[in-house]
CSV table of C-alpha atoms and ligand atoms in Angstrom, one decimal:
chain,number,residue,atom,x,y,z
A,1,MET,CA,4.9,6.6,-40.6
A,2,ALA,CA,3.0,8.7,-37.9
A,3,ILE,CA,0.4,6.5,-36.7
A,4,SER,CA,-3.4,7.1,-36.6
A,5,ILE,CA,-5.4,6.7,-34.1
A,6,LYS,CA,-8.8,6.2,-33.9
A,7,ILE,CA,-11.0,8.1,-31.1
A,8,ILE,CA,-14.4,7.6,-29.8
A,9,ARG,CA,-15.0,8.7,-26.6
A,10,THR,CA,-17.1,8.0,-23.9
A,11,PRO,CA,-20.4,9.8,-23.8
A,12,GLN,CA,-20.7,9.9,-19.9
A,13,SER,CA,-17.8,10.0,-17.9
A,14,ARG,CA,-17.2,7.2,-14.9
A,15,ILE,CA,-15.2,9.1,-12.9
A,16,HIS,CA,-17.4,11.1,-10.4
A,17,LEU,CA,-18.0,7.7,-8.6
A,18,CYS,CA,-14.5,7.3,-8.0
A,19,ASP,CA,-13.6,7.6,-4.7
A,20,PHE,CA,-10.1,8.9,-5.0
A,21,GLU,CA,-9.7,8.4,-1.3
A,22,ASN,CA,-10.5,4.5,-0.7
A,23,ILE,CA,-8.7,2.8,-4.6
A,24,GLU,CA,-9.0,-0.7,-4.1
A,25,PHE,CA,-6.1,-2.3,-6.2
A,26,GLY,CA,-7.5,-3.3,-9.6
A,27,LYS,CA,-11.3,-2.6,-9.2
A,28,ILE,CA,-12.0,0.5,-11.1
A,29,PHE,CA,-11.2,1.3,-14.3
A,30,SER,CA,-10.5,4.8,-16.0
A,31,ASP,CA,-13.2,5.5,-19.0
A,32,HIS,CA,-11.0,4.8,-22.3
A,33,MET,CA,-9.3,2.0,-23.3
A,34,PHE,CA,-7.3,1.0,-26.3
A,35,ARG,CA,-7.3,-1.9,-28.9
A,36,VAL,CA,-5.7,-3.0,-31.9
A,37,ASP,CA,-5.6,-6.0,-33.5
A,38,TYR,CA,-3.7,-8.8,-35.1
A,39,VAL,CA,-4.9,-9.7,-39.0
A,40,ASP,CA,-3.4,-11.4,-41.4
A,41,GLY,CA,0.0,-10.7,-40.5
A,42,SER,CA,-0.7,-7.3,-39.8
A,43,TRP,CA,-1.9,-4.9,-36.6
A,44,ILE,CA,-4.7,-3.1,-38.0
A,45,ASN,CA,-7.4,0.0,-36.6
A,46,PRO,CA,-6.1,1.1,-33.7
A,47,SER,CA,-8.5,2.8,-31.9
A,48,ILE,CA,-9.1,3.8,-28.2
A,49,ILE,CA,-12.9,3.6,-27.4
A,50,PRO,CA,-15.3,3.3,-23.9
A,51,TYR,CA,-13.8,0.8,-21.5
A,52,GLY,CA,-16.1,-2.2,-21.5
A,53,PRO,CA,-16.7,-5.6,-22.2
A,54,ILE,CA,-14.7,-7.3,-25.2
A,55,SER,CA,-17.5,-9.8,-27.8
A,56,ILE,CA,-15.4,-13.5,-27.7
A,57,ALA,CA,-16.1,-17.2,-29.8
A,58,PRO,CA,-16.2,-19.7,-27.4
A,59,SER,CA,-14.0,-21.5,-29.0
A,60,LEU,CA,-11.4,-17.9,-28.6
A,61,SER,CA,-8.0,-19.9,-28.9
A,62,ALA,CA,-6.0,-17.9,-25.9
A,63,ILE,CA,-9.1,-19.6,-23.4
A,64,HIS,CA,-7.5,-22.9,-24.4
A,65,TYR,CA,-4.6,-23.1,-24.9
A,66,GLY,CA,-3.1,-19.6,-23.2
A,67,GLN,CA,-1.6,-17.8,-25.7
A,68,SER,CA,-1.8,-14.8,-23.1
A,69,ILE,CA,0.7,-12.3,-22.4
A,70,PHE,CA,0.8,-8.6,-20.6
A,71,GLU,CA,2.4,-5.7,-18.6
A,72,GLY,CA,2.9,-3.6,-15.7
A,73,MET,CA,3.0,-0.6,-16.1
A,74,LYS,CA,2.4,3.1,-13.8
A,75,ALA,CA,1.6,6.8,-14.5
A,76,PHE,CA,1.7,10.2,-12.4
A,77,LYS,CA,1.3,13.6,-12.5
A,78,ASN,CA,4.2,15.6,-11.7
A,79,GLU,CA,3.5,19.1,-9.8
A,80,ALA,CA,2.9,20.3,-12.9
A,81,GLY,CA,0.1,18.4,-13.2
A,82,GLN,CA,1.2,17.1,-16.5
A,83,ALA,CA,0.9,12.7,-16.6
A,84,MET,CA,4.2,10.6,-16.3
A,85,LEU,CA,5.3,6.9,-17.6
A,86,PHE,CA,7.6,5.1,-15.9
A,87,ARG,CA,9.9,3.2,-18.3
A,88,PRO,CA,7.5,2.6,-20.5
A,89,ILE,CA,9.7,1.8,-23.5
A,90,GLU,CA,11.5,-1.6,-21.2
A,91,ASN,CA,7.7,-2.6,-20.4
A,92,ALA,CA,6.8,-2.4,-24.6
A,93,ARG,CA,10.1,-4.5,-25.4
A,94,ARG,CA,9.6,-6.9,-22.3
A,95,LEU,CA,6.2,-7.6,-24.5
A,96,ASN,CA,7.7,-8.2,-27.2
A,97,LEU,CA,10.1,-11.2,-25.7
A,98,SER,CA,7.0,-13.0,-24.4
A,99,ALA,CA,5.4,-12.6,-27.0
A,100,LYS,CA,8.2,-14.3,-28.9
A,101,ARG,CA,8.4,-16.5,-26.4
A,102,MET,CA,4.4,-17.3,-26.5
A,103,GLY,CA,4.8,-17.8,-30.3
A,104,MET,CA,2.9,-14.1,-30.8
A,105,PRO,CA,3.3,-12.0,-32.9
A,106,GLU,CA,5.8,-8.7,-31.9
A,107,ILE,CA,3.9,-5.4,-31.5
A,108,PRO,CA,5.9,-2.1,-33.1
A,109,GLU,CA,7.5,-0.2,-30.6
A,110,GLU,CA,6.0,3.2,-32.2
A,111,LEU,CA,3.0,1.3,-32.4
A,112,TYR,CA,2.7,0.6,-28.8
A,113,MET,CA,4.0,3.3,-27.2
A,114,GLU,CA,1.5,5.7,-29.8
A,115,GLY,CA,-1.4,3.8,-28.2
A,116,LEU,CA,-0.3,4.1,-24.4
A,117,LYS,CA,0.2,8.0,-25.0
A,118,GLN,CA,-3.4,8.5,-26.1
A,119,LEU,CA,-4.2,6.7,-24.0
A,120,VAL,CA,-3.4,8.1,-20.7
A,121,GLN,CA,-3.3,11.8,-21.7
A,122,LEU,CA,-7.2,11.2,-22.4
A,123,ASP,CA,-8.2,9.5,-19.3
A,124,LYS,CA,-5.2,11.9,-17.2
A,125,ASP,CA,-7.4,13.1,-14.9
A,126,TRP,CA,-7.8,9.5,-13.7
A,127,ILE,CA,-4.3,9.6,-11.8
A,128,PRO,CA,-4.7,9.7,-8.5
A,129,THR,CA,-2.4,12.2,-7.2
A,130,LYS,CA,-2.6,10.7,-3.7
A,131,ASP,CA,0.8,9.8,-1.4
A,132,GLY,CA,1.0,6.0,-2.7
A,133,SER,CA,-1.1,5.8,-5.4
A,134,ALA,CA,-0.9,5.3,-9.1
A,135,LEU,CA,-2.7,4.6,-12.6
A,136,TYR,CA,-1.6,1.2,-13.2
A,137,VAL,CA,-1.5,0.4,-16.5
A,138,ARG,CA,-2.2,-3.0,-18.3
A,139,PRO,CA,-0.9,-3.4,-21.6
A,140,PHE,CA,-1.9,-7.1,-22.9
A,141,MET,CA,-2.3,-9.5,-25.9
A,142,PHE,CA,-4.0,-12.2,-26.3
A,143,ALA,CA,-4.5,-14.9,-28.9
A,144,THR,CA,-8.3,-14.3,-30.9
A,145,ASP,CA,-8.5,-17.4,-33.8
A,146,ASP,CA,-12.5,-18.7,-33.3
A,147,TYR,CA,-10.4,-22.4,-34.1
A,148,VAL,CA,-10.0,-25.4,-31.9
A,149,GLY,CA,-7.1,-27.7,-32.7
A,150,VAL,CA,-3.1,-26.4,-30.9
A,151,ARG,CA,-1.0,-24.5,-33.2
A,152,PRO,CA,0.0,-21.1,-32.8
A,153,SER,CA,-3.2,-18.4,-33.5
A,154,LEU,CA,-3.2,-16.0,-36.6
A,155,ASN,CA,-5.3,-13.8,-34.8
A,156,TYR,CA,-4.4,-12.1,-31.3
A,157,SER,CA,-5.6,-8.5,-30.2
A,158,PHE,CA,-3.6,-5.7,-28.0
A,159,MET,CA,-5.1,-3.7,-25.5
A,160,ILE,CA,-4.7,-1.5,-22.7
A,161,PHE,CA,-6.4,-0.8,-20.0
A,162,CYS,CA,-5.8,1.9,-16.8
A,163,CYS,CA,-6.5,1.9,-13.1
A,164,PRO,CA,-6.4,4.1,-10.4
A,165,VAL,CA,-4.8,2.6,-7.7
A,166,ASN,CA,-2.8,2.8,-4.1
A,167,SER,CA,-0.2,0.2,-3.0
A,168,TYR,CA,-0.4,-3.4,-4.2
A,169,TYR,CA,0.4,-4.4,-0.4
A,170,PRO,CA,-0.1,-1.8,2.1
A,171,LYS,CA,1.9,-3.8,5.2
A,172,PRO,CA,4.6,-5.5,5.1
A,173,ILE,CA,4.3,-9.2,3.9
A,174,ARG,CA,5.1,-13.0,5.1
A,175,VAL,CA,6.1,-15.0,2.8
A,176,LYS,CA,6.3,-19.0,2.8
A,177,ILE,CA,9.0,-20.5,0.6
A,178,GLU,CA,7.2,-22.9,-1.4
A,179,GLU,CA,9.0,-26.6,-1.8
A,180,SER,CA,6.4,-28.5,-3.4
A,181,TYR,CA,5.4,-26.8,-6.7
A,182,VAL,CA,7.5,-25.3,-9.8
A,183,ARG,CA,6.8,-22.3,-11.2
A,184,ALA,CA,9.5,-22.5,-13.7
A,185,SER,CA,13.0,-24.5,-15.1
A,186,THR,CA,15.3,-24.5,-17.4
A,187,GLY,CA,13.7,-24.3,-21.0
A,188,MET,CA,10.4,-23.1,-19.9
A,189,ALA,CA,8.9,-20.1,-20.1
A,190,GLY,CA,10.1,-17.9,-16.6
A,191,PHE,CA,11.0,-15.1,-18.0
A,192,ALA,CA,7.9,-14.1,-19.9
A,193,LYS,CA,4.9,-12.0,-17.8
A,194,ALA,CA,3.4,-15.0,-19.7
A,195,ALA,CA,-0.9,-15.2,-17.6
A,196,GLY,CA,-0.2,-18.4,-17.9
A,197,ASN,CA,2.8,-18.4,-15.1
A,198,TYR,CA,0.6,-16.9,-12.9
A,199,GLY,CA,-2.0,-19.3,-13.1
A,200,ILE,CA,-0.2,-22.2,-11.8
A,201,SER,CA,0.8,-19.8,-8.5
A,202,MET,CA,-2.6,-19.7,-8.1
A,203,LEU,CA,-2.9,-22.7,-5.7
A,204,PRO,CA,0.7,-23.1,-4.6
A,205,SER,CA,-0.1,-19.3,-2.9
A,206,HIS,CA,-4.1,-20.3,-1.9
A,207,GLU,CA,-2.7,-22.8,0.3
A,208,ALA,CA,0.1,-20.6,1.9
A,209,LYS,CA,-2.5,-18.2,2.3
A,210,LEU,CA,-4.8,-20.9,4.4
A,211,GLU,CA,-0.9,-21.6,6.1
A,212,GLY,CA,-1.7,-17.9,7.2
A,213,TYR,CA,1.3,-16.0,4.2
A,214,ASP,CA,1.0,-13.9,1.8
A,215,GLN,CA,2.6,-14.5,-1.1
A,216,ILE,CA,5.0,-17.8,-2.0
A,217,ILE,CA,8.9,-17.8,-2.5
A,218,TRP,CA,9.4,-19.8,-5.5
A,219,THR,CA,12.6,-22.4,-5.6
A,220,ASP,CA,14.1,-23.7,-8.5
A,221,GLY,CA,12.6,-26.6,-10.4
A,222,HIS,CA,15.7,-29.1,-10.1
A,223,SER,CA,16.6,-28.8,-5.9
A,224,HIS,CA,14.0,-26.8,-5.3
A,225,GLU,CA,18.2,-25.1,-2.9
A,226,TYR,CA,17.8,-21.4,-4.8
A,227,VAL,CA,15.5,-18.9,-4.7
A,228,GLU,CA,14.0,-17.6,-7.3
A,229,GLU,CA,11.5,-15.0,-7.1
A,230,SER,CA,8.0,-14.2,-5.3
A,231,GLY,CA,4.5,-15.2,-6.6
A,232,THR,CA,4.4,-10.9,-7.3
A,233,THR,CA,7.5,-9.1,-7.2
A,234,ASN,CA,11.0,-9.9,-7.4
A,235,LEU,CA,13.0,-10.8,-4.3
A,236,PHE,CA,16.2,-8.5,-2.5
A,237,PHE,CA,17.8,-9.9,0.2
A,238,VAL,CA,19.9,-7.9,2.6
A,239,VAL,CA,22.8,-8.4,4.5
A,240,ASP,CA,24.2,-6.6,8.0
A,241,ASP,CA,23.0,-3.2,6.4
A,242,LYS,CA,25.4,-3.1,3.5
A,243,LEU,CA,25.9,-6.4,0.8
A,244,VAL,CA,22.6,-6.5,-1.7
A,245,LEU,CA,22.3,-9.8,-3.3
A,246,THR,CA,18.5,-10.4,-5.9
A,247,PRO,CA,18.9,-14.0,-7.8
A,248,LYS,CA,20.2,-13.5,-11.3
A,249,LEU,CA,17.9,-13.3,-14.3
A,250,ASP,CA,18.6,-16.8,-15.8
A,251,GLY,CA,15.9,-17.6,-17.5
A,252,ASN,CA,13.3,-18.4,-15.0
A,253,ILE,CA,12.7,-15.0,-13.3
A,254,LEU,CA,11.2,-12.2,-15.0
A,255,ASN,CA,13.4,-9.6,-15.3
A,256,GLY,CA,11.7,-6.4,-14.0
A,257,ILE,CA,11.9,-2.8,-13.9
A,258,THR,CA,11.9,-2.5,-11.1
A,259,ARG,CA,14.0,-4.8,-10.1
A,260,ASP,CA,16.4,-2.3,-12.7
A,261,THR,CA,15.3,0.0,-11.3
A,262,CYS,CA,16.6,-1.0,-7.9
A,263,ILE,CA,19.7,-2.3,-8.7
A,264,SER,CA,20.9,1.1,-10.6
A,265,LEU,CA,20.0,3.3,-7.4
A,266,LEU,CA,21.5,0.9,-5.2
A,267,LYS,CA,25.1,0.8,-7.4
A,268,ASP,CA,24.8,5.1,-7.4
A,269,LYS,CA,24.6,5.1,-4.3
A,270,GLY,CA,27.7,3.2,-3.4
A,271,TYR,CA,26.0,-0.5,-2.2
A,272,THR,CA,27.8,-3.7,-3.9
A,273,VAL,CA,25.0,-5.5,-4.9
A,274,GLU,CA,25.2,-9.1,-6.5
A,275,GLU,CA,23.5,-11.3,-8.6
A,276,ARG,CA,24.1,-14.6,-8.3
A,277,LYS,CA,22.0,-17.5,-7.4
A,278,ILE,CA,21.2,-17.8,-4.0
A,279,ALA,CA,20.8,-20.4,-1.8
A,280,VAL,CA,17.6,-21.2,0.8
A,281,SER,CA,20.1,-22.4,3.3
A,282,GLU,CA,22.2,-19.3,3.0
A,283,ILE,CA,18.6,-17.2,3.5
A,284,ILE,CA,18.3,-19.3,6.8
A,285,ASP,CA,21.6,-18.9,7.8
A,286,TRP,CA,21.7,-15.2,8.0
A,287,CYS,CA,18.2,-15.2,9.4
A,288,GLN,CA,19.2,-17.2,12.7
A,289,ALA,CA,22.1,-14.8,13.1
A,290,GLY,CA,20.4,-12.0,12.8
A,291,ARG,CA,21.7,-10.5,9.5
A,292,LEU,CA,19.0,-10.3,7.4
A,293,SER,CA,18.3,-6.7,8.2
A,294,ASP,CA,16.1,-6.1,4.9
A,295,CYS,CA,14.7,-8.6,2.8
A,296,PHE,CA,11.7,-7.3,0.1
A,297,GLY,CA,9.6,-7.8,-3.3
A,298,THR,CA,10.0,-5.5,-6.2
A,299,GLY,CA,7.2,-4.9,-8.7
A,300,THR,CA,4.8,-1.9,-10.7
A,301,ALA,CA,2.0,-2.3,-8.3
A,302,ALA,CA,4.1,-2.9,-5.0
A,303,ILE,CA,7.2,-0.5,-5.5
A,304,ILE,CA,8.6,-1.7,-2.8
A,305,ALA,CA,6.8,-5.6,-0.6
A,306,LYS,CA,8.6,-5.2,2.2
A,307,ILE,CA,8.6,-8.9,3.9
A,308,ALA,CA,8.2,-9.1,7.2
A,309,THR,CA,8.3,-13.2,8.1
A,310,ILE,CA,9.6,-15.6,6.4
A,311,GLY,CA,8.3,-19.0,6.5
A,312,PHE,CA,10.8,-22.0,6.0
A,313,GLN,CA,9.4,-26.5,7.0
A,314,GLY,CA,7.4,-25.0,9.4
A,315,LYS,CA,9.5,-22.2,11.3
A,316,ASN,CA,9.2,-18.4,10.6
A,317,TYR,CA,12.0,-16.0,11.2
A,318,GLU,CA,11.4,-12.4,11.6
A,319,LEU,CA,13.0,-9.7,10.0
A,320,PRO,CA,13.7,-6.0,11.3
A,321,GLU,CA,10.3,-3.2,12.1
A,322,ALA,CA,9.3,-1.7,8.5
A,323,SER,CA,11.4,1.7,9.8
A,324,GLU,CA,14.3,0.3,10.7
A,325,ARG,CA,15.2,-1.2,6.3
A,326,VAL,CA,17.3,1.6,6.0
A,327,ILE,CA,17.8,0.1,2.3
A,328,SER,CA,14.4,-0.9,1.5
A,329,ASN,CA,13.0,2.7,3.0
A,330,PHE,CA,15.4,5.0,1.0
A,331,LEU,CA,14.9,2.5,-2.6
A,332,TYR,CA,10.7,3.5,-2.0
A,333,LYS,CA,11.4,6.9,-1.4
A,334,THR,CA,13.6,7.6,-4.3
A,335,ILE,CA,11.4,5.6,-6.6
A,336,TYR,CA,8.5,7.5,-5.8
A,337,GLY,CA,10.0,10.7,-5.4
A,338,ILE,CA,11.5,10.4,-9.9
A,339,GLN,CA,7.6,8.8,-10.7
A,340,THR,CA,6.1,12.0,-9.3
A,341,GLY,CA,8.8,14.7,-10.3
A,342,LYS,CA,9.7,15.1,-7.0
A,343,ILE,CA,13.3,13.6,-7.0
A,344,GLU,CA,15.5,14.4,-10.6
A,345,ASP,CA,15.1,12.0,-12.7
A,346,ILE,CA,19.2,11.1,-13.3
A,347,HIS,CA,18.6,8.0,-15.9
A,348,ASN,CA,15.4,9.6,-17.7
A,349,TRP,CA,13.4,6.9,-16.9
A,350,SER,CA,9.8,9.2,-16.5
A,351,MET,CA,8.3,10.2,-19.8
A,352,PRO,CA,6.1,13.2,-19.4
A,353,LEU,CA,3.4,13.5,-21.9
B,1,COI,C1,2.9,-6.3,-12.0
B,1,COI,O1,4.1,-5.9,-10.8
B,1,COI,O2,3.0,-5.1,-12.6
B,1,COI,C2,2.3,-6.8,-11.9
B,1,COI,O3,1.9,-7.8,-12.6
B,1,COI,C3,2.3,-8.2,-10.7
B,1,COI,C4,0.4,-7.7,-10.0
B,1,COI,C5,1.1,-8.3,-8.5
B,1,COI,C6,-0.5,-7.1,-10.4
């Protein structure tokens, strides 16, 4: 069935206020946003409206009980000026997995895709083209019951807004292996892109910042012996420039779309990629033996975040210079090349609009 989306255009575009040469991540929003509401068991009134504040009740259940999930993807322009989305259907599917875990309704993929495509097409002029930039797209769903009491909300809103961005991490990052706080453990919601998973990371990452780190690496909630993911990305470790390892999807970590993209590209190139439990002790041994040739985070916002320093139990381990990183440089160039249509997309990851 065709989905009809009501469109109310902004009377006054703000695009002239955006300095596309100096974009700060997450601070500028494009002209429009998509919204659809879940009421009485149905998604109703899909509309694209000017970006702006929304009205909510103080008793909004998402604020009190945390039913709030989100996604992140990026849109690019190819050389012909056509807007291209990178692996958007995977984002729709992952949002629905998060929804299920959080007791929220799933959104039909066609509705998600139609809202997304029409919004990005309408705000296409906001897609920056400077090297390294993109239009970051943020779909999210939250509980809207005006009700105090712990039970799944009956009403929800799903929305999408966009922001032009540059790279999330402008330079290689310093990370600390976290051994006290826990992000997720068996049976929890680690795989979900739930707002609460980020909320609980704020204090530990702030404490790490005070110690001079940019981010933390979470370890498992049982023994703190195995690494899981960083506060903003999945993780990859490269030993002797040959063997690539990444923590396996065990329900505690996010099933990253960039993570999956990297695994495919590395396998295409003939690398061995092991998805398994990775012990902190192994990482420290590789560092001490000078064998950790590359280490990086992967995520939509960051694409590839090279890790310069790993801190563990008060000691810092320095990794090779960013320019010498064979694998992370290959991955960044290839992924960004495919996203912007400059490199052939043999996996059909890009969706031109
Ligand atoms: C993303 O990579 O899209 C995220 O949601 C993480 C955040 C650093 C923006």
